[in-house]
Structure formats: structure tokens, C-alpha cells
Amino acid sequence: MNKDKFENFDQESFQSILKSKEGTRLDRKLKITSQEKIAKTIAAMANTEGGELLVGISDQGHLIGIDPEEEMFMIRTANERFCKPSAELDFRTIQFLDYDSNPLEPMEKYFLIVKISKSPGINCFDKKGNSKYYIRKNDRTVSVVST
């Protein structure tokens, strides 16, 4: 991995991210396992206020770490495939040294911050081509029935 692409966080910034509560503008994912599901979250955040998606961090705020290239691919593909129009995304890969597992030999871990710009009017399509409109309500992604 080319380390020039990664940002380093100081301990204070990192702890602030880990302690942040999920809500309308923040969601955490351990890993992206379903493009269709992450597309709903992307569309919902864009349709509400915009926000940030933290990938590689558990719901409890524990840094698990991820392969950032793989996760960016999954998110970009989901956005292009299932969101119409596509949401505007900005990716930041963060490198962090984990001293918890072995204080003498810290382990390099990476997590991803995906900034999702506010952009109301993004529909999310499923694999069958059915369209739904999603928003964020507190820490949940919910579909809105259009009348």
C-alpha cells in the first residue's frame, strides 16, 4: 500500500471519532458487506443533511481496521449502481497505530471516513429496478413513501 495516500490522526482526534454517537449525520460500519444496503445509507444521508460514514469502526466505537481500497471500491460501486443520481462522496483514509494488541510492536490499522454531501433527490434502486427514497431519522435509515 502506498502510505503517501493516508492521513495520520493524533490521539485526540482519533478518540473524538471513536466517542462520536451515531445519528442523522454519522453512521459506523465494520465493513461493507452489501452494496445495496450501503447505497440506502448513502442516499438517506444525502437526502437529509449529508454526513459521514466511518468504515472500520464498530458500533461500540472500537477500531477494527479495514482494507481501504476494497471498501472504497464497494462504496463507489454501490453509489454508481444503486443511487440515481449518484451522491457526491469524498474519501479520507486514516492510518492509526494500534498499541493495544502489542505495545512493543504496534499494528497499523486503517479506517475510512466517507463524507456524503447533502443532495436531496437521490433515489435508491434495488436489484429489480424498484425505486425508494430514503432519509436518516436519528441513527436509522428509513424509506419514505411518496404520495
JSON list of C-alpha atoms in Angstrom, two decimals:
[
{"chain": "A", "resi": 1, "resn": "MET", "atom": "CA", "xyz": [0.00, 0.00, 0.00]},
{"chain": "A", "resi": 2, "resn": "ASN", "atom": "CA", "xyz": [1.22, 3.46, -0.82]},
{"chain": "A", "resi": 3, "resn": "LYS", "atom": "CA", "xyz": [1.39, 5.17, 2.56]},
{"chain": "A", "resi": 4, "resn": "ASP", "atom": "CA", "xyz": [1.56, 8.65, 0.98]},
{"chain": "A", "resi": 5, "resn": "LYS", "atom": "CA", "xyz": [-2.20, 8.46, 0.41]},
{"chain": "A", "resi": 6, "resn": "PHE", "atom": "CA", "xyz": [-3.01, 8.03, 4.08]},
{"chain": "A", "resi": 7, "resn": "GLU", "atom": "CA", "xyz": [-3.61, 10.65, 6.70]},
{"chain": "A", "resi": 8, "resn": "ASN", "atom": "CA", "xyz": [-2.37, 10.23, 10.23]},
{"chain": "A", "resi": 9, "resn": "PHE", "atom": "CA", "xyz": [-4.57, 11.21, 13.15]},
{"chain": "A", "resi": 10, "resn": "ASP", "atom": "CA", "xyz": [-3.37, 12.35, 16.51]},
{"chain": "A", "resi": 11, "resn": "GLN", "atom": "CA", "xyz": [-4.69, 10.56, 19.58]},
{"chain": "A", "resi": 12, "resn": "GLU", "atom": "CA", "xyz": [-7.15, 13.35, 20.46]},
{"chain": "A", "resi": 13, "resn": "SER", "atom": "CA", "xyz": [-8.76, 13.43, 17.00]},
{"chain": "A", "resi": 14, "resn": "PHE", "atom": "CA", "xyz": [-8.95, 9.68, 16.94]},
{"chain": "A", "resi": 15, "resn": "GLN", "atom": "CA", "xyz": [-10.59, 9.43, 20.38]},
{"chain": "A", "resi": 16, "resn": "SER", "atom": "CA", "xyz": [-13.10, 12.10, 19.34]},
{"chain": "A", "resi": 17, "resn": "ILE", "atom": "CA", "xyz": [-14.15, 9.99, 16.35]},
{"chain": "A", "resi": 18, "resn": "LEU", "atom": "CA", "xyz": [-14.45, 6.82, 18.41]},
{"chain": "A", "resi": 19, "resn": "LYS", "atom": "CA", "xyz": [-16.64, 8.56, 21.01]},
{"chain": "A", "resi": 20, "resn": "SER", "atom": "CA", "xyz": [-18.95, 10.19, 18.45]},
{"chain": "A", "resi": 21, "resn": "LYS", "atom": "CA", "xyz": [-22.53, 8.94, 18.63]},
{"chain": "A", "resi": 22, "resn": "GLU", "atom": "CA", "xyz": [-24.33, 7.68, 15.56]},
{"chain": "A", "resi": 23, "resn": "GLY", "atom": "CA", "xyz": [-27.13, 9.91, 14.40]},
{"chain": "A", "resi": 24, "resn": "THR", "atom": "CA", "xyz": [-28.59, 11.70, 11.42]},
{"chain": "A", "resi": 25, "resn": "ARG", "atom": "CA", "xyz": [-25.15, 12.76, 10.18]},
{"chain": "A", "resi": 26, "resn": "LEU", "atom": "CA", "xyz": [-22.98, 9.85, 11.35]},
{"chain": "A", "resi": 27, "resn": "ASP", "atom": "CA", "xyz": [-23.04, 6.09, 10.78]},
{"chain": "A", "resi": 28, "resn": "ARG", "atom": "CA", "xyz": [-20.43, 3.45, 11.55]},
{"chain": "A", "resi": 29, "resn": "LYS", "atom": "CA", "xyz": [-19.81, 0.25, 9.62]},
{"chain": "A", "resi": 30, "resn": "LEU", "atom": "CA", "xyz": [-17.37, -2.51, 10.47]},
{"chain": "A", "resi": 31, "resn": "LYS", "atom": "CA", "xyz": [-17.12, -3.41, 6.81]},
{"chain": "A", "resi": 32, "resn": "ILE", "atom": "CA", "xyz": [-19.24, -3.03, 3.68]},
{"chain": "A", "resi": 33, "resn": "THR", "atom": "CA", "xyz": [-20.87, -6.41, 3.06]},
{"chain": "A", "resi": 34, "resn": "SER", "atom": "CA", "xyz": [-23.79, -5.38, 0.81]},
{"chain": "A", "resi": 35, "resn": "GLN", "atom": "CA", "xyz": [-23.67, -2.73, -1.90]},
{"chain": "A", "resi": 36, "resn": "GLU", "atom": "CA", "xyz": [-27.46, -2.49, -1.91]},
{"chain": "A", "resi": 37, "resn": "LYS", "atom": "CA", "xyz": [-27.58, -1.78, 1.85]},
{"chain": "A", "resi": 38, "resn": "ILE", "atom": "CA", "xyz": [-24.79, 0.80, 1.84]},
{"chain": "A", "resi": 39, "resn": "ALA", "atom": "CA", "xyz": [-26.47, 2.56, -1.11]},
{"chain": "A", "resi": 40, "resn": "LYS", "atom": "CA", "xyz": [-29.55, 3.10, 1.10]},
{"chain": "A", "resi": 41, "resn": "THR", "atom": "CA", "xyz": [-27.38, 4.73, 3.78]},
{"chain": "A", "resi": 42, "resn": "ILE", "atom": "CA", "xyz": [-25.62, 6.92, 1.19]},
{"chain": "A", "resi": 43, "resn": "ALA", "atom": "CA", "xyz": [-28.93, 8.05, -0.35]},
{"chain": "A", "resi": 44, "resn": "ALA", "atom": "CA", "xyz": [-30.51, 8.64, 3.08]},
{"chain": "A", "resi": 45, "resn": "MET", "atom": "CA", "xyz": [-27.65, 10.84, 4.30]},
{"chain": "A", "resi": 46, "resn": "ALA", "atom": "CA", "xyz": [-27.55, 12.79, 1.04]},
{"chain": "A", "resi": 47, "resn": "ASN", "atom": "CA", "xyz": [-31.32, 13.31, 1.13]},
{"chain": "A", "resi": 48, "resn": "THR", "atom": "CA", "xyz": [-31.28, 14.51, 4.76]},
{"chain": "A", "resi": 49, "resn": "GLU", "atom": "CA", "xyz": [-28.35, 16.70, 5.81]},
{"chain": "A", "resi": 50, "resn": "GLY", "atom": "CA", "xyz": [-25.35, 14.94, 4.35]},
{"chain": "A", "resi": 51, "resn": "GLY", "atom": "CA", "xyz": [-22.99, 13.28, 6.79]},
{"chain": "A", "resi": 52, "resn": "GLU", "atom": "CA", "xyz": [-20.12, 10.94, 7.41]},
{"chain": "A", "resi": 53, "resn": "LEU", "atom": "CA", "xyz": [-19.78, 7.21, 7.17]},
{"chain": "A", "resi": 54, "resn": "LEU", "atom": "CA", "xyz": [-16.99, 5.66, 9.26]},
{"chain": "A", "resi": 55, "resn": "VAL", "atom": "CA", "xyz": [-15.85, 2.29, 7.93]},
{"chain": "A", "resi": 56, "resn": "GLY", "atom": "CA", "xyz": [-13.64, 0.01, 10.02]},
{"chain": "A", "resi": 57, "resn": "ILE", "atom": "CA", "xyz": [-15.10, 1.09, 13.36]},
{"chain": "A", "resi": 58, "resn": "SER", "atom": "CA", "xyz": [-17.68, -0.93, 15.29]},
{"chain": "A", "resi": 59, "resn": "ASP", "atom": "CA", "xyz": [-20.97, 0.48, 16.58]},
{"chain": "A", "resi": 60, "resn": "GLN", "atom": "CA", "xyz": [-19.38, 0.43, 20.05]},
{"chain": "A", "resi": 61, "resn": "GLY", "atom": "CA", "xyz": [-16.54, 2.66, 18.82]},
{"chain": "A", "resi": 62, "resn": "HIS", "atom": "CA", "xyz": [-13.79, 0.03, 18.57]},
{"chain": "A", "resi": 63, "resn": "LEU", "atom": "CA", "xyz": [-11.28, 0.35, 15.74]},
{"chain": "A", "resi": 64, "resn": "ILE", "atom": "CA", "xyz": [-11.28, -2.91, 13.81]},
{"chain": "A", "resi": 65, "resn": "GLY", "atom": "CA", "xyz": [-9.44, -1.78, 10.69]},
{"chain": "A", "resi": 66, "resn": "ILE", "atom": "CA", "xyz": [-10.14, -2.46, 7.03]},
{"chain": "A", "resi": 67, "resn": "ASP", "atom": "CA", "xyz": [-8.57, -2.66, 3.58]},
{"chain": "A", "resi": 68, "resn": "PRO", "atom": "CA", "xyz": [-9.40, 0.89, 2.44]},
{"chain": "A", "resi": 69, "resn": "GLU", "atom": "CA", "xyz": [-9.12, 0.16, -1.29]},
{"chain": "A", "resi": 70, "resn": "GLU", "atom": "CA", "xyz": [-11.62, -2.70, -1.07]},
{"chain": "A", "resi": 71, "resn": "GLU", "atom": "CA", "xyz": [-14.10, -0.64, 0.96]},
{"chain": "A", "resi": 72, "resn": "MET", "atom": "CA", "xyz": [-13.81, 2.38, -1.38]},
{"chain": "A", "resi": 73, "resn": "PHE", "atom": "CA", "xyz": [-14.49, 0.10, -4.34]},
{"chain": "A", "resi": 74, "resn": "MET", "atom": "CA", "xyz": [-17.62, -1.33, -2.67]},
{"chain": "A", "resi": 75, "resn": "ILE", "atom": "CA", "xyz": [-18.94, 2.14, -1.76]},
{"chain": "A", "resi": 76, "resn": "ARG", "atom": "CA", "xyz": [-18.22, 3.73, -5.16]},
{"chain": "A", "resi": 77, "resn": "THR", "atom": "CA", "xyz": [-19.79, 0.80, -6.99]},
{"chain": "A", "resi": 78, "resn": "ALA", "atom": "CA", "xyz": [-22.87, 0.88, -4.74]},
{"chain": "A", "resi": 79, "resn": "ASN", "atom": "CA", "xyz": [-23.28, 4.63, -5.28]},
{"chain": "A", "resi": 80, "resn": "GLU", "atom": "CA", "xyz": [-22.99, 4.33, -9.08]},
{"chain": "A", "resi": 81, "resn": "ARG", "atom": "CA", "xyz": [-25.11, 1.20, -9.35]},
{"chain": "A", "resi": 82, "resn": "PHE", "atom": "CA", "xyz": [-27.98, 1.86, -6.94]},
{"chain": "A", "resi": 83, "resn": "CYS", "atom": "CA", "xyz": [-28.20, 5.66, -6.36]},
{"chain": "A", "resi": 84, "resn": "LYS", "atom": "CA", "xyz": [-29.74, 7.86, -9.06]},
{"chain": "A", "resi": 85, "resn": "PRO", "atom": "CA", "xyz": [-28.38, 10.41, -9.40]},
{"chain": "A", "resi": 86, "resn": "SER", "atom": "CA", "xyz": [-25.16, 9.35, -7.67]},
{"chain": "A", "resi": 87, "resn": "ALA", "atom": "CA", "xyz": [-24.30, 11.11, -4.42]},
{"chain": "A", "resi": 88, "resn": "GLU", "atom": "CA", "xyz": [-21.19, 13.26, -4.10]},
{"chain": "A", "resi": 89, "resn": "LEU", "atom": "CA", "xyz": [-18.66, 11.37, -1.96]},
{"chain": "A", "resi": 90, "resn": "ASP", "atom": "CA", "xyz": [-15.28, 12.34, -0.57]},
{"chain": "A", "resi": 91, "resn": "PHE", "atom": "CA", "xyz": [-12.98, 9.65, 0.86]},
{"chain": "A", "resi": 92, "resn": "ARG", "atom": "CA", "xyz": [-10.31, 10.01, 3.55]},
{"chain": "A", "resi": 93, "resn": "THR", "atom": "CA", "xyz": [-8.20, 7.02, 4.53]},
{"chain": "A", "resi": 94, "resn": "ILE", "atom": "CA", "xyz": [-6.86, 7.26, 8.06]},
{"chain": "A", "resi": 95, "resn": "GLN", "atom": "CA", "xyz": [-3.88, 5.29, 9.32]},
{"chain": "A", "resi": 96, "resn": "PHE", "atom": "CA", "xyz": [-3.65, 4.54, 13.03]},
{"chain": "A", "resi": 97, "resn": "LEU", "atom": "CA", "xyz": [-1.17, 2.58, 15.10]},
{"chain": "A", "resi": 98, "resn": "ASP", "atom": "CA", "xyz": [-2.89, 0.15, 17.46]},
{"chain": "A", "resi": 99, "resn": "TYR", "atom": "CA", "xyz": [-0.81, -0.33, 20.60]},
{"chain": "A", "resi": 100, "resn": "ASP", "atom": "CA", "xyz": [-3.49, -2.35, 22.41]},
{"chain": "A", "resi": 101, "resn": "SER", "atom": "CA", "xyz": [-2.68, -5.72, 20.86]},
{"chain": "A", "resi": 102, "resn": "ASN", "atom": "CA", "xyz": [1.10, -5.44, 21.39]},
{"chain": "A", "resi": 103, "resn": "PRO", "atom": "CA", "xyz": [2.60, -2.28, 22.93]},
{"chain": "A", "resi": 104, "resn": "LEU", "atom": "CA", "xyz": [6.09, -3.18, 21.68]},
{"chain": "A", "resi": 105, "resn": "GLU", "atom": "CA", "xyz": [5.02, -3.78, 18.09]},
{"chain": "A", "resi": 106, "resn": "PRO", "atom": "CA", "xyz": [2.02, -1.60, 17.26]},
{"chain": "A", "resi": 107, "resn": "MET", "atom": "CA", "xyz": [-0.18, -2.77, 14.42]},
{"chain": "A", "resi": 108, "resn": "GLU", "atom": "CA", "xyz": [-1.00, -0.45, 11.52]},
{"chain": "A", "resi": 109, "resn": "LYS", "atom": "CA", "xyz": [-4.74, -0.21, 11.02]},
{"chain": "A", "resi": 110, "resn": "TYR", "atom": "CA", "xyz": [-6.78, 1.81, 8.59]},
{"chain": "A", "resi": 111, "resn": "PHE", "atom": "CA", "xyz": [-10.27, 3.18, 8.64]},
{"chain": "A", "resi": 112, "resn": "LEU", "atom": "CA", "xyz": [-12.20, 5.23, 6.16]},
{"chain": "A", "resi": 113, "resn": "ILE", "atom": "CA", "xyz": [-14.16, 8.43, 6.51]},
{"chain": "A", "resi": 114, "resn": "VAL", "atom": "CA", "xyz": [-16.65, 8.94, 3.70]},
{"chain": "A", "resi": 115, "resn": "LYS", "atom": "CA", "xyz": [-18.12, 12.43, 3.54]},
{"chain": "A", "resi": 116, "resn": "ILE", "atom": "CA", "xyz": [-21.53, 12.41, 1.87]},
{"chain": "A", "resi": 117, "resn": "SER", "atom": "CA", "xyz": [-22.65, 15.81, 0.58]},
{"chain": "A", "resi": 118, "resn": "LYS", "atom": "CA", "xyz": [-26.22, 16.99, 1.07]},
{"chain": "A", "resi": 119, "resn": "SER", "atom": "CA", "xyz": [-28.04, 16.43, -2.19]},
{"chain": "A", "resi": 120, "resn": "PRO", "atom": "CA", "xyz": [-31.81, 15.90, -1.85]},
{"chain": "A", "resi": 121, "resn": "GLY", "atom": "CA", "xyz": [-33.49, 13.98, -4.63]},
{"chain": "A", "resi": 122, "resn": "ILE", "atom": "CA", "xyz": [-31.42, 10.80, -4.70]},
{"chain": "A", "resi": 123, "resn": "ASN", "atom": "CA", "xyz": [-33.45, 7.67, -5.23]},
{"chain": "A", "resi": 124, "resn": "CYS", "atom": "CA", "xyz": [-32.15, 4.23, -4.39]},
{"chain": "A", "resi": 125, "resn": "PHE", "atom": "CA", "xyz": [-32.87, 1.33, -6.73]},
{"chain": "A", "resi": 126, "resn": "ASP", "atom": "CA", "xyz": [-32.84, -2.33, -5.77]},
{"chain": "A", "resi": 127, "resn": "LYS", "atom": "CA", "xyz": [-31.60, -5.16, -7.99]},
{"chain": "A", "resi": 128, "resn": "LYS", "atom": "CA", "xyz": [-35.07, -5.48, -9.55]},
{"chain": "A", "resi": 129, "resn": "GLY", "atom": "CA", "xyz": [-35.13, -1.79, -10.51]},
{"chain": "A", "resi": 130, "resn": "ASN", "atom": "CA", "xyz": [-37.65, -0.69, -7.87]},
{"chain": "A", "resi": 131, "resn": "SER", "atom": "CA", "xyz": [-37.03, 2.83, -6.59]},
{"chain": "A", "resi": 132, "resn": "LYS", "atom": "CA", "xyz": [-37.29, 4.06, -2.99]},
{"chain": "A", "resi": 133, "resn": "TYR", "atom": "CA", "xyz": [-36.49, 7.36, -1.34]},
{"chain": "A", "resi": 134, "resn": "TYR", "atom": "CA", "xyz": [-34.55, 7.13, 1.94]},
{"chain": "A", "resi": 135, "resn": "ILE", "atom": "CA", "xyz": [-33.82, 9.61, 4.72]},
{"chain": "A", "resi": 136, "resn": "ARG", "atom": "CA", "xyz": [-31.97, 9.47, 8.04]},
{"chain": "A", "resi": 137, "resn": "LYS", "atom": "CA", "xyz": [-34.07, 9.59, 11.18]},
{"chain": "A", "resi": 138, "resn": "ASN", "atom": "CA", "xyz": [-31.77, 9.78, 14.20]},
{"chain": "A", "resi": 139, "resn": "ASP", "atom": "CA", "xyz": [-29.40, 6.82, 13.72]},
{"chain": "A", "resi": 140, "resn": "ARG", "atom": "CA", "xyz": [-31.67, 4.91, 11.32]},
{"chain": "A", "resi": 141, "resn": "THR", "atom": "CA", "xyz": [-32.16, 4.81, 7.58]},
{"chain": "A", "resi": 142, "resn": "VAL", "atom": "CA", "xyz": [-35.87, 4.80, 6.72]},
{"chain": "A", "resi": 143, "resn": "SER", "atom": "CA", "xyz": [-37.79, 4.77, 3.45]},
{"chain": "A", "resi": 144, "resn": "VAL", "atom": "CA", "xyz": [-40.30, 7.49, 2.78]},
{"chain": "A", "resi": 145, "resn": "VAL", "atom": "CA", "xyz": [-43.45, 6.70, 0.86]},
{"chain": "A", "resi": 146, "resn": "SER", "atom": "CA", "xyz": [-44.11, 9.34, -1.76]},
{"chain": "A", "resi": 147, "resn": "THR", "atom": "CA", "xyz": [-47.71, 10.47, -2.17]}
]
